[in-house]
mmCIF file of C-alpha atoms (C1' of nucleotides) in Angstrom:
data_model
loop_
_atom_site.group_PDB
_atom_site.id
_atom_site.type_symbol
_atom_site.label_atom_id
_atom_site.label_comp_id
_atom_site.label_asym_id
_atom_site.label_seq_id
_atom_site.Cartn_x
_atom_site.Cartn_y
_atom_site.Cartn_z
ATOM 1 C CA MET A 19 111.727 245.676 -26.471
ATOM 2 C CA THR A 20 111.175 246.286 -25.863
ATOM 3 C CA PRO A 21 114.162 247.446 -23.950
ATOM 4 C CA SER A 22 113.553 249.999 -21.282
ATOM 5 C CA ALA A 23 116.270 252.012 -19.773
ATOM 6 C CA ALA A 24 118.229 252.797 -16.717
ATOM 7 C CA GLY A 25 115.411 252.336 -14.199
ATOM 8 C CA ALA A 26 116.978 254.591 -11.728
ATOM 9 C CA ASP A 27 120.333 256.010 -11.419
ATOM 10 C CA ALA A 28 120.167 256.497 -7.591
ATOM 11 C CA ALA A 29 121.884 253.298 -7.147
ATOM 12 C CA ALA A 30 124.477 254.211 -9.623
ATOM 13 C CA VAL A 31 125.095 257.422 -7.519
ATOM 14 C CA ASP A 32 125.590 255.482 -4.577
ATOM 15 C CA ALA A 33 127.454 252.696 -6.123
ATOM 16 C CA ALA A 34 129.996 254.485 -8.178
ATOM 17 C CA ASP A 35 132.158 257.366 -6.900
ATOM 18 C CA ALA A 36 129.759 260.361 -6.969
ATOM 19 C CA ALA A 37 132.948 262.686 -7.166
ATOM 20 C CA ASP A 38 133.812 261.609 -10.680
ATOM 21 C CA ALA A 39 133.845 264.954 -12.513
ATOM 22 C CA ASP A 40 133.395 263.408 -15.850
ATOM 23 C CA ALA A 41 130.113 261.835 -15.192
ATOM 24 C CA PRO A 42 127.598 264.283 -13.599
ATOM 25 C CA TRP A 43 124.749 262.410 -12.150
ATOM 26 C CA LEU A 44 120.929 263.142 -12.624
ATOM 27 C CA ASP A 45 119.491 265.391 -10.248
ATOM 28 C CA ASP A 46 116.156 264.673 -8.510
ATOM 29 C CA ARG A 47 113.801 266.216 -11.109
ATOM 30 C CA GLU A 48 115.796 264.414 -14.005
ATOM 31 C CA GLN A 49 115.879 261.204 -12.284
ATOM 32 C CA ALA A 50 111.947 261.284 -11.800
ATOM 33 C CA VAL A 51 111.261 262.366 -15.224
ATOM 34 C CA TRP A 52 113.799 259.679 -16.513
ATOM 35 C CA ARG A 53 112.065 256.853 -14.725
ATOM 36 C CA GLN A 54 108.669 257.985 -15.750
ATOM 37 C CA TRP A 55 109.954 257.939 -19.385
ATOM 38 C CA ILE A 56 111.040 254.346 -18.952
ATOM 39 C CA GLN A 57 107.699 253.313 -17.617
ATOM 40 C CA VAL A 58 105.874 255.030 -20.537
ATOM 41 C CA SER A 59 108.160 253.773 -23.139
ATOM 42 C CA GLY A 60 107.620 250.297 -21.983
ATOM 43 C CA ARG A 61 104.107 250.327 -21.124
ATOM 44 C CA LEU A 62 102.541 252.435 -23.666
ATOM 45 C CA PRO A 63 103.660 250.235 -26.756
ATOM 46 C CA ALA A 64 102.687 247.120 -24.750
ATOM 47 C CA ALA A 65 99.253 248.394 -24.002
ATOM 48 C CA LEU A 66 98.697 249.281 -27.731
ATOM 49 C CA HIS A 67 99.979 246.038 -28.851
ATOM 50 C CA ARG A 68 97.719 244.032 -26.721
ATOM 51 C CA ASP A 69 94.889 246.148 -27.830
ATOM 52 C CA LEU A 70 95.601 245.598 -31.453
ATOM 53 C CA GLN A 71 96.009 241.891 -30.992
ATOM 54 C CA ARG A 72 92.856 241.561 -29.069
ATOM 55 C CA SER A 73 90.713 243.207 -31.877
ATOM 56 C CA SER A 74 92.684 242.259 -34.963
ATOM 57 C CA ASP A 75 95.363 239.473 -35.289
ATOM 58 C CA LEU A 76 98.043 242.330 -36.282
ATOM 59 C CA SER A 77 100.885 242.961 -34.140
ATOM 60 C CA LEU A 78 102.080 246.646 -33.585
ATOM 61 C CA PRO A 79 105.015 246.041 -35.809
ATOM 62 C CA ASP A 80 102.818 244.567 -38.511
ATOM 63 C CA PHE A 81 100.672 247.740 -38.343
ATOM 64 C CA ASP A 82 103.452 250.004 -38.751
ATOM 65 C CA VAL A 83 104.725 248.020 -41.953
ATOM 66 C CA LEU A 84 101.323 248.205 -43.365
ATOM 67 C CA VAL A 85 100.773 251.851 -42.673
ATOM 68 C CA ARG A 86 103.984 252.589 -44.623
ATOM 69 C CA LEU A 87 102.915 250.433 -47.614
ATOM 70 C CA THR A 88 99.521 251.584 -47.846
ATOM 71 C CA GLU A 89 100.574 255.181 -47.890
ATOM 72 C CA SER A 90 103.071 254.658 -50.541
ATOM 73 C CA ASP A 91 102.301 254.700 -54.372
ATOM 74 C CA GLU A 92 100.851 251.412 -55.741
ATOM 75 C CA GLY A 93 101.115 249.968 -52.139
ATOM 76 C CA ARG A 94 104.698 248.921 -52.527
ATOM 77 C CA MET A 95 108.172 250.001 -51.521
ATOM 78 C CA ARG A 96 111.711 248.853 -52.001
ATOM 79 C CA VAL A 97 112.947 247.034 -48.909
ATOM 80 C CA SER A 98 115.656 249.711 -48.214
ATOM 81 C CA ALA A 99 113.258 252.529 -48.379
ATOM 82 C CA LEU A 100 110.771 250.669 -46.272
ATOM 83 C CA ALA A 101 113.495 250.005 -43.616
ATOM 84 C CA THR A 102 114.708 253.593 -43.697
ATOM 85 C CA SER A 103 111.104 254.963 -43.272
ATOM 86 C CA LEU A 104 110.572 252.717 -40.263
ATOM 87 C CA GLN A 105 113.918 253.434 -39.010
ATOM 88 C CA TRP A 106 114.404 249.619 -38.708
ATOM 89 C CA GLU A 107 117.341 247.534 -39.551
ATOM 90 C CA ARG A 108 117.030 245.628 -42.679
ATOM 91 C CA SER A 109 117.656 242.557 -41.104
ATOM 92 C CA ARG A 110 114.744 242.946 -38.825
ATOM 93 C CA LEU A 111 112.679 243.965 -41.745
ATOM 94 C CA SER A 112 113.592 241.015 -43.728
ATOM 95 C CA HIS A 113 112.527 238.701 -40.850
ATOM 96 C CA HIS A 114 109.506 240.454 -40.354
ATOM 97 C CA VAL A 115 108.081 240.707 -43.898
ATOM 98 C CA GLY A 116 109.061 237.093 -44.209
ATOM 99 C CA ARG A 117 106.513 236.120 -41.358
ATOM 100 C CA MET A 118 104.041 238.730 -42.725
ATOM 101 C CA GLY A 119 104.420 237.133 -46.078
ATOM 102 C CA ARG A 120 103.693 233.638 -44.700
ATOM 103 C CA ARG A 121 100.370 235.164 -43.292
ATOM 104 C CA GLY A 122 99.389 236.594 -46.738
ATOM 105 C CA LEU A 123 99.667 240.185 -45.651
ATOM 106 C CA VAL A 124 102.408 241.329 -47.974
ATOM 107 C CA GLU A 125 104.298 239.677 -50.861
ATOM 108 C CA ARG A 126 107.746 240.220 -52.391
ATOM 109 C CA GLU A 127 108.015 241.279 -56.046
ATOM 110 C CA ASP A 128 111.322 241.228 -57.925
ATOM 111 C CA CYS A 129 112.763 244.484 -59.010
ATOM 112 C CA VAL A 130 113.379 244.772 -62.860
ATOM 113 C CA ASP A 131 115.969 247.814 -62.786
ATOM 114 C CA ASP A 132 118.205 246.202 -60.042
ATOM 115 C CA ALA A 133 118.176 242.410 -59.911
ATOM 116 C CA ARG A 134 119.683 242.597 -56.316
ATOM 117 C CA GLY A 135 116.709 244.467 -54.963
ATOM 118 C CA ALA A 136 113.003 243.644 -54.141
ATOM 119 C CA PHE A 137 109.756 245.358 -53.559
ATOM 120 C CA ILE A 138 107.494 244.654 -50.721
ATOM 121 C CA ALA A 139 103.737 244.948 -51.733
ATOM 122 C CA VAL A 140 100.535 245.039 -49.482
ATOM 123 C CA THR A 141 98.084 242.240 -50.567
ATOM 124 C CA GLU A 142 94.551 242.816 -50.627
ATOM 125 C CA ALA A 143 94.214 240.852 -47.426
ATOM 126 C CA GLY A 144 96.940 243.235 -45.881
ATOM 127 C CA ARG A 145 94.741 246.282 -46.854
ATOM 128 C CA ALA A 146 91.636 244.612 -45.562
ATOM 129 C CA ALA A 147 93.556 243.755 -42.277
ATOM 130 C CA ILE A 148 94.649 247.290 -41.489
ATOM 131 C CA GLU A 149 91.370 248.819 -42.446
ATOM 132 C CA ARG A 150 89.758 246.432 -40.042
ATOM 133 C CA ALA A 151 92.333 247.334 -37.323
ATOM 134 C CA ALA A 152 92.832 251.076 -37.817
ATOM 135 C CA PRO A 153 89.709 252.724 -36.105
ATOM 136 C CA ASP A 154 90.098 250.635 -32.864
ATOM 137 C CA HIS A 155 93.624 251.400 -32.761
ATOM 138 C CA VAL A 156 93.380 255.205 -33.403
ATOM 139 C CA ARG A 157 90.806 255.287 -30.709
ATOM 140 C CA THR A 158 93.022 253.657 -28.297
ATOM 141 C CA VAL A 159 96.004 256.133 -29.151
ATOM 142 C CA ARG A 160 93.646 258.960 -28.574
ATOM 143 C CA SER A 161 92.351 257.627 -25.280
ATOM 144 C CA LEU A 162 95.668 256.809 -23.769
ATOM 145 C CA VAL A 163 97.654 259.770 -25.076
ATOM 146 C CA PHE A 164 95.876 262.662 -26.754
ATOM 147 C CA ASP A 165 92.618 262.865 -24.811
ATOM 148 C CA ALA A 166 95.018 263.254 -21.703
ATOM 149 C CA LEU A 167 96.991 266.288 -22.952
ATOM 150 C CA SER A 168 96.164 269.960 -23.509
ATOM 151 C CA GLU A 169 97.141 271.491 -26.774
ATOM 152 C CA ASP A 170 100.090 273.070 -25.077
ATOM 153 C CA GLU A 171 101.226 269.841 -23.837
ATOM 154 C CA VAL A 172 101.003 268.139 -27.148
ATOM 155 C CA ALA A 173 103.196 271.008 -28.484
ATOM 156 C CA ALA A 174 105.698 270.708 -25.713
ATOM 157 C CA PHE A 175 105.758 266.878 -26.211
ATOM 158 C CA GLY A 176 106.546 267.413 -29.635
ATOM 159 C CA ALA A 177 109.285 269.945 -29.106
ATOM 160 C CA VAL A 178 110.997 267.337 -26.618
ATOM 161 C CA MET A 179 110.839 264.541 -29.064
ATOM 162 C CA THR A 180 112.278 266.804 -31.658
ATOM 163 C CA ARG A 181 115.304 267.583 -29.594
ATOM 164 C CA ILE A 182 115.826 263.962 -28.672
ATOM 165 C CA LEU A 183 115.502 262.777 -32.338
ATOM 166 C CA SER A 184 118.128 265.311 -33.320
ATOM 167 C CA ARG A 185 120.596 264.029 -30.702
ATOM 168 C CA LEU A 186 119.874 260.301 -31.887
ATOM 169 C CA ASP A 187 120.294 261.376 -35.497
ATOM 170 C CA ALA A 188 123.713 262.934 -34.466
ATOM 171 C CA VAL A 189 124.963 259.842 -32.830
ATOM 172 C CA GLU A 190 123.456 257.319 -35.189
ATOM 173 C CA GLY A 191 124.151 259.208 -38.400
ATOM 174 C CA MET B 28 109.683 246.097 -28.094
ATOM 175 C CA THR B 29 110.673 246.686 -28.418
ATOM 176 C CA PRO B 30 107.449 247.440 -30.073
ATOM 177 C CA SER B 31 106.834 250.685 -31.559
ATOM 178 C CA ALA B 32 103.441 251.818 -32.452
ATOM 179 C CA ALA B 33 101.248 253.195 -35.160
ATOM 180 C CA GLY B 34 103.665 254.538 -37.570
ATOM 181 C CA ALA B 35 101.178 256.825 -39.181
ATOM 182 C CA ASP B 36 97.568 256.880 -39.122
ATOM 183 C CA ALA B 37 97.283 258.783 -42.395
ATOM 184 C CA ALA B 38 96.706 255.649 -44.079
ATOM 185 C CA ALA B 39 94.183 254.573 -41.691
ATOM 186 C CA VAL B 40 92.397 257.748 -42.513
ATOM 187 C CA ASP B 41 92.362 257.072 -46.155
ATOM 188 C CA ALA B 42 91.669 253.434 -45.751
ATOM 189 C CA ALA B 43 88.851 253.321 -43.269
ATOM 190 C CA ASP B 44 85.580 255.499 -43.412
ATOM 191 C CA ALA B 45 86.647 258.947 -42.274
ATOM 192 C CA ALA B 46 83.075 259.702 -41.604
ATOM 193 C CA ASP B 47 82.895 257.278 -38.859
ATOM 194 C CA ALA B 48 81.997 259.375 -35.907
ATOM 195 C CA ASP B 49 82.984 256.982 -33.329
ATOM 196 C CA ALA B 50 86.525 257.054 -34.340
ATOM 197 C CA PRO B 51 87.995 260.615 -34.518
ATOM 198 C CA TRP B 52 91.468 260.534 -36.389
ATOM 199 C CA LEU B 53 94.581 262.280 -35.218
ATOM 200 C CA ASP B 54 94.810 265.807 -36.570
ATOM 201 C CA ASP B 55 98.142 266.864 -38.503
ATOM 202 C CA ARG B 56 99.906 268.143 -35.292
ATOM 203 C CA GLU B 57 98.814 265.094 -33.343
ATOM 204 C CA GLN B 58 99.842 262.805 -35.948
ATOM 205 C CA ALA B 59 103.414 264.534 -36.418
ATOM 206 C CA VAL B 60 104.002 264.245 -32.608
ATOM 207 C CA TRP B 61 102.855 260.660 -32.567
ATOM 208 C CA ARG B 62 105.263 259.654 -35.215
ATOM 209 C CA GLN B 63 108.045 261.313 -33.355
ATOM 210 C CA TRP B 64 107.158 259.526 -30.116
ATOM 211 C CA ILE B 65 107.446 256.178 -32.109
ATOM 212 C CA GLN B 66 110.851 257.104 -33.300
ATOM 213 C CA VAL B 67 112.015 257.891 -29.875
ATOM 214 C CA SER B 68 110.459 255.218 -28.058
ATOM 215 C CA GLY B 69 112.106 252.720 -30.441
ATOM 216 C CA ARG B 70 115.424 254.269 -31.043
ATOM 217 C CA LEU B 71 116.468 255.936 -27.712
ATOM 218 C CA PRO B 72 116.250 252.441 -25.829
ATOM 219 C CA ALA B 73 118.048 250.646 -28.671
ATOM 220 C CA ALA B 74 120.804 253.409 -28.385
ATOM 221 C CA LEU B 75 121.113 253.058 -24.837
ATOM 222 C CA HIS B 76 121.100 249.307 -25.156
ATOM 223 C CA ARG B 77 123.960 249.335 -27.615
ATOM 224 C CA ASP B 78 126.070 251.747 -25.679
ATOM 225 C CA LEU B 79 125.615 249.673 -22.504
ATOM 226 C CA GLN B 80 126.613 246.394 -24.203
ATOM 227 C CA ARG B 81 129.563 248.013 -25.779
ATOM 228 C CA SER B 82 130.994 249.027 -22.538
ATOM 229 C CA SER B 83 129.696 246.538 -20.146
ATOM 230 C CA ASP B 84 128.271 243.257 -20.958
ATOM 231 C CA LEU B 85 125.116 244.154 -19.336
ATOM 232 C CA SER B 86 121.966 244.580 -21.248
ATOM 233 C CA LEU B 87 119.461 247.513 -20.393
ATOM 234 C CA PRO B 88 116.956 245.204 -18.679
ATOM 235 C CA ASP B 89 119.944 243.681 -16.729
ATOM 236 C CA PHE B 90 120.813 247.191 -15.655
ATOM 237 C CA ASP B 91 117.266 247.846 -14.431
ATOM 238 C CA VAL B 92 117.015 244.828 -12.470
ATOM 239 C CA LEU B 93 120.391 245.567 -10.857
ATOM 240 C CA VAL B 94 119.370 249.093 -10.007
ATOM 241 C CA ARG B 95 116.360 248.018 -8.234
ATOM 242 C CA LEU B 96 118.100 245.300 -6.311
ATOM 243 C CA THR B 97 121.167 247.620 -5.164
ATOM 244 C CA GLU B 98 118.539 250.187 -4.113
ATOM 245 C CA SER B 99 116.799 247.893 -1.871
ATOM 246 C CA ASP B 100 117.769 246.913 1.620
ATOM 247 C CA GLU B 101 120.214 244.160 1.738
ATOM 248 C CA GLY B 102 120.306 243.992 -1.906
ATOM 249 C CA ARG B 103 117.591 241.448 -2.303
ATOM 250 C CA MET B 104 113.798 241.656 -3.048
ATOM 251 C CA ARG B 105 110.782 239.230 -3.285
ATOM 252 C CA VAL B 106 110.201 238.290 -6.924
ATOM 253 C CA SER B 107 106.715 240.005 -6.890
ATOM 254 C CA ALA B 108 108.054 243.208 -5.417
ATOM 255 C CA LEU B 109 110.735 243.389 -8.083
ATOM 256 C CA ALA B 110 108.173 242.710 -10.777
ATOM 257 C CA THR B 111 105.906 245.496 -9.555
ATOM 258 C CA SER B 112 108.791 248.025 -9.028
ATOM 259 C CA LEU B 113 109.868 247.317 -12.675
ATOM 260 C CA GLN B 114 106.333 246.948 -13.989
ATOM 261 C CA TRP B 115 107.361 243.692 -15.659
ATOM 262 C CA GLU B 116 105.102 240.678 -15.825
ATOM 263 C CA ARG B 117 106.310 238.081 -13.397
ATOM 264 C CA SER B 118 107.030 235.521 -16.170
ATOM 265 C CA ARG B 119 109.414 237.928 -17.846
ATOM 266 C CA LEU B 120 111.228 238.607 -14.748
ATOM 267 C CA SER B 121 111.358 235.008 -13.973
ATOM 268 C CA HIS B 122 113.021 234.224 -17.349
ATOM 269 C CA HIS B 123 115.352 237.129 -17.064
ATOM 270 C CA VAL B 124 116.730 236.506 -13.675
ATOM 271 C CA GLY B 125 117.044 232.771 -14.619
ATOM 272 C CA ARG B 126 119.536 234.222 -17.228
ATOM 273 C CA MET B 127 121.068 236.683 -14.902
ATOM 274 C CA GLY B 128 121.677 233.908 -12.485
ATOM 275 C CA ARG B 129 123.477 231.777 -14.943
ATOM 276 C CA ARG B 130 125.823 234.773 -15.506
ATOM 277 C CA GLY B 131 126.391 235.026 -11.820
ATOM 278 C CA LEU B 132 124.743 238.507 -11.491
ATOM 279 C CA VAL B 133 121.905 237.568 -9.041
ATOM 280 C CA GLU B 134 120.906 234.685 -6.993
ATOM 281 C CA ARG B 135 117.750 233.105 -5.685
ATOM 282 C CA GLU B 136 117.234 232.633 -2.046
ATOM 283 C CA ASP B 137 114.310 230.600 -0.527
ATOM 284 C CA CYS B 138 111.829 232.611 1.593
ATOM 285 C CA VAL B 139 111.478 231.361 5.147
ATOM 286 C CA ASP B 140 107.985 233.066 5.764
ATOM 287 C CA ASP B 141 106.264 231.805 2.652
ATOM 288 C CA ALA B 142 107.394 228.556 1.228
ATOM 289 C CA ARG B 143 106.022 229.492 -2.158
ATOM 290 C CA GLY B 144 108.007 232.700 -2.451
ATOM 291 C CA ALA B 145 111.757 233.648 -3.307
ATOM 292 C CA PHE B 146 114.078 236.335 -3.094
ATOM 293 C CA ILE B 147 116.247 237.597 -5.619
ATOM 294 C CA ALA B 148 119.604 238.933 -4.520
ATOM 295 C CA VAL B 149 122.539 240.799 -6.106
ATOM 296 C CA THR B 150 125.713 238.972 -6.029
ATOM 297 C CA GLU B 151 128.951 240.751 -5.706
ATOM 298 C CA ALA B 152 129.727 240.235 -9.366
ATOM 299 C CA GLY B 153 126.409 242.025 -9.886
ATOM 300 C CA ARG B 154 127.308 245.005 -7.843
ATOM 301 C CA ALA B 155 130.648 245.136 -9.485
ATOM 302 C CA ALA B 156 129.002 245.041 -12.910
ATOM 303 C CA ILE B 157 126.716 247.743 -12.370
ATOM 304 C CA GLU B 158 129.297 249.969 -10.801
ATOM 305 C CA ARG B 159 131.452 249.641 -13.651
ATOM 306 C CA ALA B 160 128.603 250.362 -16.177
ATOM 307 C CA ALA B 161 126.868 253.053 -14.511
ATOM 308 C CA PRO B 162 129.041 256.113 -15.117
ATOM 309 C CA ASP B 163 129.197 255.648 -18.912
ATOM 310 C CA HIS B 164 125.390 254.820 -18.944
ATOM 311 C CA VAL B 165 124.359 257.932 -17.184
ATOM 312 C CA ARG B 166 126.726 259.992 -19.416
ATOM 313 C CA THR B 167 124.942 258.553 -22.379
ATOM 314 C CA VAL B 168 121.535 259.415 -20.892
ATOM 315 C CA ARG B 169 122.643 263.035 -20.275
ATOM 316 C CA SER B 170 124.015 263.406 -23.625
ATOM 317 C CA LEU B 171 121.071 262.130 -25.519
ATOM 318 C CA VAL B 172 118.227 263.534 -23.465
ATOM 319 C CA PHE B 173 118.880 266.106 -20.664
ATOM 320 C CA ASP B 174 121.562 268.025 -22.327
ATOM 321 C CA ALA B 175 119.271 268.729 -25.148
ATOM 322 C CA LEU B 176 116.481 269.999 -22.824
ATOM 323 C CA SER B 177 115.856 273.184 -20.998
ATOM 324 C CA GLU B 178 114.541 273.089 -17.584
ATOM 325 C CA ASP B 179 111.254 274.107 -18.757
ATOM 326 C CA GLU B 180 111.358 271.325 -21.220
ATOM 327 C CA VAL B 181 112.286 268.683 -18.582
ATOM 328 C CA ALA B 182 109.229 269.830 -16.666
ATOM 329 C CA ALA B 183 106.870 269.742 -19.428
ATOM 330 C CA PHE B 184 108.262 266.315 -20.372
ATOM 331 C CA GLY B 185 107.668 265.165 -16.945
ATOM 332 C CA ALA B 186 104.087 266.419 -16.888
ATOM 333 C CA VAL B 187 103.163 264.606 -20.341
ATOM 334 C CA MET B 188 104.681 261.384 -18.889
ATOM 335 C CA THR B 189 102.491 261.880 -15.706
ATOM 336 C CA ARG B 190 99.421 262.094 -17.598
ATOM 337 C CA ILE B 191 100.056 259.307 -19.950
ATOM 338 C CA LEU B 192 100.912 257.092 -16.955
ATOM 339 C CA SER B 193 97.912 257.882 -15.218
ATOM 340 C CA ARG B 194 95.818 256.868 -18.164
ATOM 341 C CA LEU B 195 97.848 253.586 -18.298
ATOM 342 C CA ASP B 196 97.254 252.854 -14.782
ATOM 343 C CA ALA B 197 93.533 253.505 -15.379
ATOM 344 C CA VAL B 198 93.548 250.956 -18.139
ATOM 345 C CA GLU B 199 95.744 248.400 -16.620
ATOM 346 C CA GLY B 200 94.710 248.540 -13.140
ATOM 347 C "C1'" DA C 25 137.909 243.060 -69.603
ATOM 348 C "C1'" DG C 26 138.885 242.011 -64.985
ATOM 349 C "C1'" DA C 27 139.902 242.883 -59.941
ATOM 350 C "C1'" DA C 28 138.567 245.513 -55.783
ATOM 351 C "C1'" DC C 29 135.017 247.330 -53.900
ATOM 352 C "C1'" DC C 30 130.281 248.555 -52.780
ATOM 353 C "C1'" DT C 31 125.335 247.805 -52.342
ATOM 354 C "C1'" DA C 32 120.682 245.186 -51.674
ATOM 355 C "C1'" DG C 33 118.966 242.021 -49.137
ATOM 356 C "C1'" DG C 34 118.819 237.239 -46.686
ATOM 357 C "C1'" DT C 35 120.113 233.727 -43.090
ATOM 358 C "C1'" DG C 36 121.001 231.343 -38.726
ATOM 359 C "C1'" DA C 37 122.269 231.623 -33.986
ATOM 360 C "C1'" DT C 38 120.846 233.493 -30.057
ATOM 361 C "C1'" DA C 39 118.683 236.794 -26.656
ATOM 362 C "C1'" DT C 40 114.621 238.386 -25.136
ATOM 363 C "C1'" DG C 41 109.354 239.032 -24.465
ATOM 364 C "C1'" DT C 42 104.516 237.047 -24.296
ATOM 365 C "C1'" DC C 43 100.963 233.881 -23.384
ATOM 366 C "C1'" DA C 44 98.834 230.083 -21.438
ATOM 367 C "C1'" DA C 45 99.037 226.545 -18.568
ATOM 368 C "C1'" DC C 46 101.100 224.389 -14.605
ATOM 369 C "C1'" DT C 47 102.914 223.100 -9.547
ATOM 370 C "C1'" DA C 48 103.137 224.198 -4.814
ATOM 371 C "C1'" DT C 49 101.509 226.953 -0.920
ATOM 372 C "C1'" DT C 50 98.601 229.576 1.757
ATOM 373 C "C1'" DC C 51 94.179 231.484 2.820
ATOM 374 C "C1'" DC C 52 89.245 231.282 4.123
ATOM 375 C "C1'" DG C 53 84.711 229.888 4.889
ATOM 376 C "C1'" DT C 54 81.871 226.678 6.692
ATOM 377 C "C1'" DA D 5 89.803 220.481 9.788
ATOM 378 C "C1'" DC D 6 88.963 220.291 5.145
ATOM 379 C "C1'" DG D 7 87.683 221.695 0.277
ATOM 380 C "C1'" DG D 8 87.878 225.466 -2.914
ATOM 381 C "C1'" DA D 9 89.785 229.521 -4.364
ATOM 382 C "C1'" DA D 10 93.591 232.793 -4.436
ATOM 383 C "C1'" DT D 11 98.617 233.694 -4.552
ATOM 384 C "C1'" DA D 12 103.841 233.047 -5.698
ATOM 385 C "C1'" DG D 13 106.460 231.684 -9.015
ATOM 386 C "C1'" DT D 14 108.049 228.742 -12.887
ATOM 387 C "C1'" DT D 15 107.921 226.430 -17.541
ATOM 388 C "C1'" DG D 16 107.317 225.716 -22.447
ATOM 389 C "C1'" DA D 17 106.016 227.132 -26.963
ATOM 390 C "C1'" DC D 18 106.202 230.657 -29.671
ATOM 391 C "C1'" DA D 19 106.843 235.550 -31.627
ATOM 392 C "C1'" DT D 20 110.159 238.999 -32.157
ATOM 393 C "C1'" DA D 21 114.894 241.440 -32.297
ATOM 394 C "C1'" DT D 22 120.019 241.494 -32.849
ATOM 395 C "C1'" DC D 23 124.289 240.288 -34.385
ATOM 396 C "C1'" DA D 24 127.448 238.466 -37.371
ATOM 397 C "C1'" DC D 25 128.099 236.741 -41.465
ATOM 398 C "C1'" DC D 26 126.799 235.380 -46.297
ATOM 399 C "C1'" DT D 27 125.435 235.752 -51.420
ATOM 400 C "C1'" DA D 28 124.492 238.020 -55.644
ATOM 401 C "C1'" DG D 29 124.641 241.565 -58.464
ATOM 402 C "C1'" DG D 30 126.303 246.322 -59.549
ATOM 403 C "C1'" DT D 31 130.307 249.968 -59.839
ATOM 404 C "C1'" DT D 32 134.747 251.901 -60.618
ATOM 405 C "C1'" DC D 33 139.216 252.271 -61.950
ATOM 406 C "C1'" DT D 34 142.843 250.846 -64.693
#
DNA sequence: AGAACCTAGGTGATATGTCAACTATTCCGT
DNA sequence: ACGGAATAGTTGACATATCACCTAGGTTCT
């Protein structure tokens, strides 16, 4: 997913019965914005991912995991807490930390309080990897996004993200 | 990638040498917006994808391909034109239309002008599938995005996407 | 205590995306 | 007209994501 989204709903307009009162179509402006969103949501992560791989042998998801762990106390978190923090499914996280574990970036620790549970902890190698990768990555984020936006645009962007997130929260619980 | 992106750069700030003048970090507002973007760019496509699957046996990428094809003259496009239109790598498209072909949604046609080339064409089943799926999908897009935004916000959102896209175009050619 | 249920997390099959290498044509300069 | 470079598209190996199901350990109620 990198999934994208409805590339264009113009076809849908033609294809389906446009008179269906229950499904108001996107107007021209909305449609243009929607297509732009699809492009950006697909291409920006891909660009960041490639950049990260070129300079660091970490993937973008690897980076995200390491960020959360290095931010946390003692560099370790319960699996569920990490999943919630990343908004990942636990299954995805489980597979992912398995792979990261094999590469020595993180390791599992048993949980004393609850024998079902586990911690995921950054290793020294994991810390070293993110410290090496971060400067370049941040530079790329700046150059692709924030350098292109005025303060007002950043604020507006944030406001839009906030509204969409609240819709997603409403739908997904 | 559905990849996401730098979940948080706070750790990077702590981790790397914050005095490095070549890598200015994100400030608090930027960082907050960045994290929101990561959430939205991961969760919105996932939500749309699930919605589409529930109601139609099409994936989000399937939908995008079908939209482009049904929009085009005669319902068919050259592989490269389709790839450019979607901003996909040709390899990805090749794999994807292979799978869609097996399901009867599209079919390959040889190109008379250029024996190397090929067309991808929507089948009747493909048209039927997108016509069935579209109303619900558009309804979901409206409810998750446009219903939540004022006209000004839509405009601002579009402006931000435009700026980021021009950066991506500059980087990717 | 013990049965029913809940929670933490993992697993395997499968779908998807990416990268590098490959084949078959066409183009282009000499 | 012919040899090398560019182009169109595919393929296989591999990384990643998702889904449905599984196991082990806790909780609760009687």
